[in-house]
Amino acid sequence: FSVNQTIRFKTTYERAFAGESFTEIEYNSIPSESWFEISYCPIHNSNKVIGVACHSRDITERKMNEKTIKDERILLRTLIDNLPVIIYTKDVYSKKTLSNFADYKHLDAKSEEEVLGKDDSYFFSREEAWNTALEEQQRCETGESIIDQEEQQKKKDGTRAWFLKSKIPLKNQHNEIVG
């Protein structure tokens, strides 16, 4: 063991012999990347700690999978935010759960946070918001998509714009529609 590892082991055992139960994650890069979850539990006899039970398990595969998911999420978010088209997601109540740069700028917001959790009534006329919510509710009920349909939108300030829209129901890992 290296000097640093020896010092760390000594410190963790001192904590456990002081009566503390805890779990730590250990990372090693030599000879290859590996992660271990190590649990320390004091063994008591009367009110005195007489030993420490340790349990170690290899969590390398889980950590590598987490890294892959994180990297993919970063890649996906980079694409979403940098495509010059409006991309957003909504929940089954038509409230925004994701909004890319093009979308929130179109809504005259300064950041994604300004539009998340809001429905279209914050940004469009009452009639426009009602029609959109109704259409989205139909997507959630039927599971059918709308692909490349022309649409004119009217914002609260009266400005109008034409869009080519696609709306695809979002499903979770159980194949249930969630937005």
mmCIF file of C-alpha atoms in Angstrom:
data_model
loop_
_atom_site.group_PDB
_atom_site.id
_atom_site.type_symbol
_atom_site.label_atom_id
_atom_site.label_comp_id
_atom_site.label_asym_id
_atom_site.label_seq_id
_atom_site.Cartn_x
_atom_site.Cartn_y
_atom_site.Cartn_z
ATOM 1 C CA PHE A 1 0.000 0.000 0.000
ATOM 2 C CA SER A 2 1.079 3.562 -0.606
ATOM 3 C CA VAL A 3 1.754 5.960 2.274
ATOM 4 C CA ASN A 4 -1.491 7.809 1.500
ATOM 5 C CA GLN A 5 -3.498 4.582 1.512
ATOM 6 C CA THR A 6 -1.942 3.510 4.817
ATOM 7 C CA ILE A 7 -2.806 6.865 6.412
ATOM 8 C CA ARG A 8 -6.368 6.664 5.048
ATOM 9 C CA PHE A 9 -6.837 3.087 6.316
ATOM 10 C CA LYS A 10 -5.554 4.108 9.757
ATOM 11 C CA THR A 11 -7.929 7.079 9.867
ATOM 12 C CA THR A 12 -10.966 5.016 8.850
ATOM 13 C CA TYR A 13 -10.214 2.297 11.405
ATOM 14 C CA GLU A 14 -9.758 4.932 14.119
ATOM 15 C CA ARG A 15 -13.219 6.303 13.279
ATOM 16 C CA ALA A 16 -14.725 2.808 13.455
ATOM 17 C CA PHE A 17 -12.924 1.969 16.742
ATOM 18 C CA ALA A 18 -14.344 5.243 18.106
ATOM 19 C CA GLY A 19 -17.818 3.737 17.561
ATOM 20 C CA GLU A 20 -18.805 5.252 14.202
ATOM 21 C CA SER A 21 -20.506 3.167 11.478
ATOM 22 C CA PHE A 22 -19.944 4.526 7.972
ATOM 23 C CA THR A 23 -19.443 3.694 4.321
ATOM 24 C CA GLU A 24 -16.863 5.143 1.961
ATOM 25 C CA ILE A 25 -16.211 4.905 -1.756
ATOM 26 C CA GLU A 26 -12.634 4.128 -2.719
ATOM 27 C CA TYR A 27 -11.243 4.859 -6.174
ATOM 28 C CA ASN A 28 -8.099 3.276 -7.569
ATOM 29 C CA SER A 29 -6.537 4.040 -10.934
ATOM 30 C CA ILE A 30 -3.693 1.525 -10.739
ATOM 31 C CA PRO A 31 -3.475 -1.001 -12.303
ATOM 32 C CA SER A 32 -6.855 -0.050 -13.831
ATOM 33 C CA GLU A 33 -9.831 2.073 -12.821
ATOM 34 C CA SER A 34 -11.809 0.483 -10.019
ATOM 35 C CA TRP A 35 -14.268 1.582 -7.353
ATOM 36 C CA PHE A 36 -15.069 -0.142 -4.094
ATOM 37 C CA GLU A 37 -17.752 0.597 -1.536
ATOM 38 C CA ILE A 38 -16.372 -0.190 1.912
ATOM 39 C CA SER A 39 -18.572 -0.292 5.005
ATOM 40 C CA TYR A 40 -17.113 -0.136 8.514
ATOM 41 C CA CYS A 41 -19.144 -1.249 11.529
ATOM 42 C CA PRO A 42 -17.805 -1.357 15.090
ATOM 43 C CA ILE A 43 -18.218 -4.623 17.001
ATOM 44 C CA HIS A 44 -19.304 -4.021 20.585
ATOM 45 C CA ASN A 45 -18.946 -6.111 23.720
ATOM 46 C CA SER A 46 -20.860 -4.401 26.493
ATOM 47 C CA ASN A 47 -20.133 -0.730 25.831
ATOM 48 C CA LYS A 48 -16.653 -1.280 24.468
ATOM 49 C CA VAL A 49 -15.600 -1.540 20.824
ATOM 50 C CA ILE A 50 -13.635 -4.764 20.483
ATOM 51 C CA GLY A 51 -13.265 -4.889 16.712
ATOM 52 C CA VAL A 52 -14.440 -3.625 13.352
ATOM 53 C CA ALA A 53 -16.438 -5.519 10.754
ATOM 54 C CA CYS A 54 -15.635 -4.428 7.212
ATOM 55 C CA HIS A 55 -17.521 -5.222 4.071
ATOM 56 C CA SER A 56 -16.147 -4.317 0.673
ATOM 57 C CA ARG A 57 -17.836 -4.699 -2.678
ATOM 58 C CA ASP A 58 -16.678 -3.893 -6.161
ATOM 59 C CA ILE A 59 -18.891 -1.170 -7.677
ATOM 60 C CA THR A 60 -16.703 -0.524 -10.716
ATOM 61 C CA GLU A 61 -19.333 -1.628 -13.235
ATOM 62 C CA ARG A 62 -21.971 0.617 -11.620
ATOM 63 C CA LYS A 63 -19.602 3.605 -11.608
ATOM 64 C CA MET A 64 -18.625 3.018 -15.253
ATOM 65 C CA ASN A 65 -22.327 2.815 -16.194
ATOM 66 C CA GLU A 66 -23.022 6.045 -14.268
ATOM 67 C CA LYS A 67 -20.174 7.739 -16.152
ATOM 68 C CA THR A 68 -21.530 6.509 -19.495
ATOM 69 C CA ILE A 69 -25.009 7.834 -18.646
ATOM 70 C CA LYS A 70 -23.573 11.161 -17.493
ATOM 71 C CA ASP A 71 -21.480 11.502 -20.666
ATOM 72 C CA GLU A 72 -24.486 10.653 -22.853
ATOM 73 C CA ARG A 73 -26.640 13.159 -20.955
ATOM 74 C CA ILE A 74 -24.019 15.866 -21.499
ATOM 75 C CA LEU A 75 -23.813 15.025 -25.208
ATOM 76 C CA LEU A 76 -27.597 15.044 -25.596
ATOM 77 C CA ARG A 77 -27.970 18.329 -23.718
ATOM 78 C CA THR A 78 -25.178 19.876 -25.826
ATOM 79 C CA LEU A 79 -27.035 18.905 -28.995
ATOM 80 C CA ILE A 80 -30.410 20.087 -27.669
ATOM 81 C CA ASP A 81 -29.039 23.467 -26.624
ATOM 82 C CA ASN A 82 -27.084 24.109 -29.799
ATOM 83 C CA LEU A 83 -29.512 23.026 -32.512
ATOM 84 C CA PRO A 84 -31.091 26.086 -34.143
ATOM 85 C CA VAL A 85 -34.621 24.710 -33.649
ATOM 86 C CA ILE A 86 -37.083 24.959 -30.793
ATOM 87 C CA ILE A 87 -36.936 21.882 -28.585
ATOM 88 C CA TYR A 88 -38.917 21.429 -25.386
ATOM 89 C CA THR A 89 -40.630 18.752 -23.340
ATOM 90 C CA LYS A 90 -43.728 18.965 -21.194
ATOM 91 C CA ASP A 91 -45.331 16.762 -18.587
ATOM 92 C CA VAL A 92 -48.874 15.353 -18.873
ATOM 93 C CA TYR A 93 -50.190 18.668 -17.455
ATOM 94 C CA SER A 94 -48.572 20.620 -20.333
ATOM 95 C CA LYS A 95 -45.975 22.230 -18.066
ATOM 96 C CA LYS A 96 -42.468 22.641 -19.480
ATOM 97 C CA THR A 97 -39.863 20.204 -18.172
ATOM 98 C CA LEU A 98 -37.089 21.078 -20.650
ATOM 99 C CA SER A 99 -36.510 24.117 -22.838
ATOM 100 C CA ASN A 100 -33.566 24.688 -25.126
ATOM 101 C CA PHE A 101 -31.998 28.062 -25.943
ATOM 102 C CA ALA A 102 -34.075 28.568 -29.109
ATOM 103 C CA ASP A 103 -37.301 27.815 -27.209
ATOM 104 C CA TYR A 104 -36.825 30.088 -24.235
ATOM 105 C CA LYS A 105 -35.546 32.922 -26.457
ATOM 106 C CA HIS A 106 -38.682 32.526 -28.607
ATOM 107 C CA LEU A 107 -40.694 32.910 -25.389
ATOM 108 C CA ASP A 108 -38.754 36.100 -24.535
ATOM 109 C CA ALA A 109 -37.219 34.487 -21.449
ATOM 110 C CA LYS A 110 -33.619 34.937 -20.334
ATOM 111 C CA SER A 111 -33.077 31.372 -19.123
ATOM 112 C CA GLU A 112 -34.562 27.896 -19.131
ATOM 113 C CA GLU A 113 -35.436 28.300 -15.451
ATOM 114 C CA GLU A 114 -37.863 31.116 -16.359
ATOM 115 C CA VAL A 115 -40.048 28.742 -18.415
ATOM 116 C CA LEU A 116 -39.764 25.431 -16.542
ATOM 117 C CA GLY A 117 -42.927 24.425 -14.702
ATOM 118 C CA LYS A 118 -45.073 26.838 -16.713
ATOM 119 C CA ASP A 119 -47.738 26.064 -19.274
ATOM 120 C CA ASP A 120 -48.396 28.018 -22.475
ATOM 121 C CA SER A 121 -50.824 30.428 -20.785
ATOM 122 C CA TYR A 122 -47.772 32.362 -19.532
ATOM 123 C CA PHE A 123 -46.573 33.028 -23.074
ATOM 124 C CA PHE A 124 -49.496 32.808 -25.490
ATOM 125 C CA SER A 125 -53.076 34.019 -25.751
ATOM 126 C CA ARG A 126 -55.726 32.111 -23.759
ATOM 127 C CA GLU A 127 -57.128 30.565 -26.948
ATOM 128 C CA GLU A 128 -53.669 29.530 -28.198
ATOM 129 C CA ALA A 129 -52.756 27.997 -24.827
ATOM 130 C CA TRP A 130 -56.097 26.143 -24.598
ATOM 131 C CA ASN A 131 -55.778 24.697 -28.112
ATOM 132 C CA THR A 132 -52.197 23.604 -27.499
ATOM 133 C CA ALA A 133 -53.053 21.957 -24.168
ATOM 134 C CA LEU A 134 -55.967 20.134 -25.800
ATOM 135 C CA GLU A 135 -53.740 18.888 -28.616
ATOM 136 C CA GLU A 136 -51.084 17.747 -26.141
ATOM 137 C CA GLN A 137 -53.673 15.968 -24.031
ATOM 138 C CA GLN A 138 -54.772 14.066 -27.152
ATOM 139 C CA ARG A 139 -51.126 13.028 -27.769
ATOM 140 C CA CYS A 140 -50.944 11.715 -24.186
ATOM 141 C CA GLU A 141 -54.246 9.838 -24.465
ATOM 142 C CA THR A 142 -53.722 8.297 -27.893
ATOM 143 C CA GLY A 143 -49.952 7.925 -27.959
ATOM 144 C CA GLU A 144 -49.970 9.198 -31.558
ATOM 145 C CA SER A 145 -47.365 11.647 -32.827
ATOM 146 C CA ILE A 146 -47.692 14.738 -34.972
ATOM 147 C CA ILE A 147 -44.833 15.019 -37.448
ATOM 148 C CA ASP A 148 -43.936 18.069 -39.586
ATOM 149 C CA GLN A 149 -47.246 19.913 -39.320
ATOM 150 C CA GLU A 150 -47.384 23.614 -40.201
ATOM 151 C CA GLU A 151 -48.722 25.851 -37.440
ATOM 152 C CA GLN A 152 -49.138 29.553 -36.865
ATOM 153 C CA GLN A 153 -48.668 30.776 -33.296
ATOM 154 C CA LYS A 154 -49.869 33.987 -31.747
ATOM 155 C CA LYS A 155 -48.065 35.259 -28.664
ATOM 156 C CA LYS A 156 -49.659 37.386 -25.944
ATOM 157 C CA ASP A 157 -48.234 40.563 -27.513
ATOM 158 C CA GLY A 158 -50.058 39.731 -30.753
ATOM 159 C CA THR A 159 -47.024 38.786 -32.820
ATOM 160 C CA ARG A 160 -47.435 35.770 -35.062
ATOM 161 C CA ALA A 161 -44.990 33.233 -36.418
ATOM 162 C CA TRP A 162 -45.173 30.107 -38.559
ATOM 163 C CA PHE A 163 -43.580 26.860 -37.415
ATOM 164 C CA LEU A 164 -43.157 23.324 -38.624
ATOM 165 C CA LYS A 165 -43.985 21.291 -35.522
ATOM 166 C CA SER A 166 -43.593 17.711 -34.396
ATOM 167 C CA LYS A 167 -45.036 16.428 -31.123
ATOM 168 C CA ILE A 168 -44.084 12.988 -29.908
ATOM 169 C CA PRO A 169 -45.412 11.437 -26.692
ATOM 170 C CA LEU A 170 -42.652 10.853 -24.117
ATOM 171 C CA LYS A 171 -42.603 7.465 -22.428
ATOM 172 C CA ASN A 172 -40.826 6.246 -19.311
ATOM 173 C CA GLN A 173 -39.010 2.923 -18.848
ATOM 174 C CA HIS A 174 -42.379 1.208 -18.251
ATOM 175 C CA ASN A 175 -43.667 2.442 -21.622
ATOM 176 C CA GLU A 176 -46.121 4.787 -19.871
ATOM 177 C CA ILE A 177 -46.729 8.208 -21.426
ATOM 178 C CA VAL A 178 -45.349 10.884 -19.132
ATOM 179 C CA GLY A 179 -45.486 13.940 -21.386
#
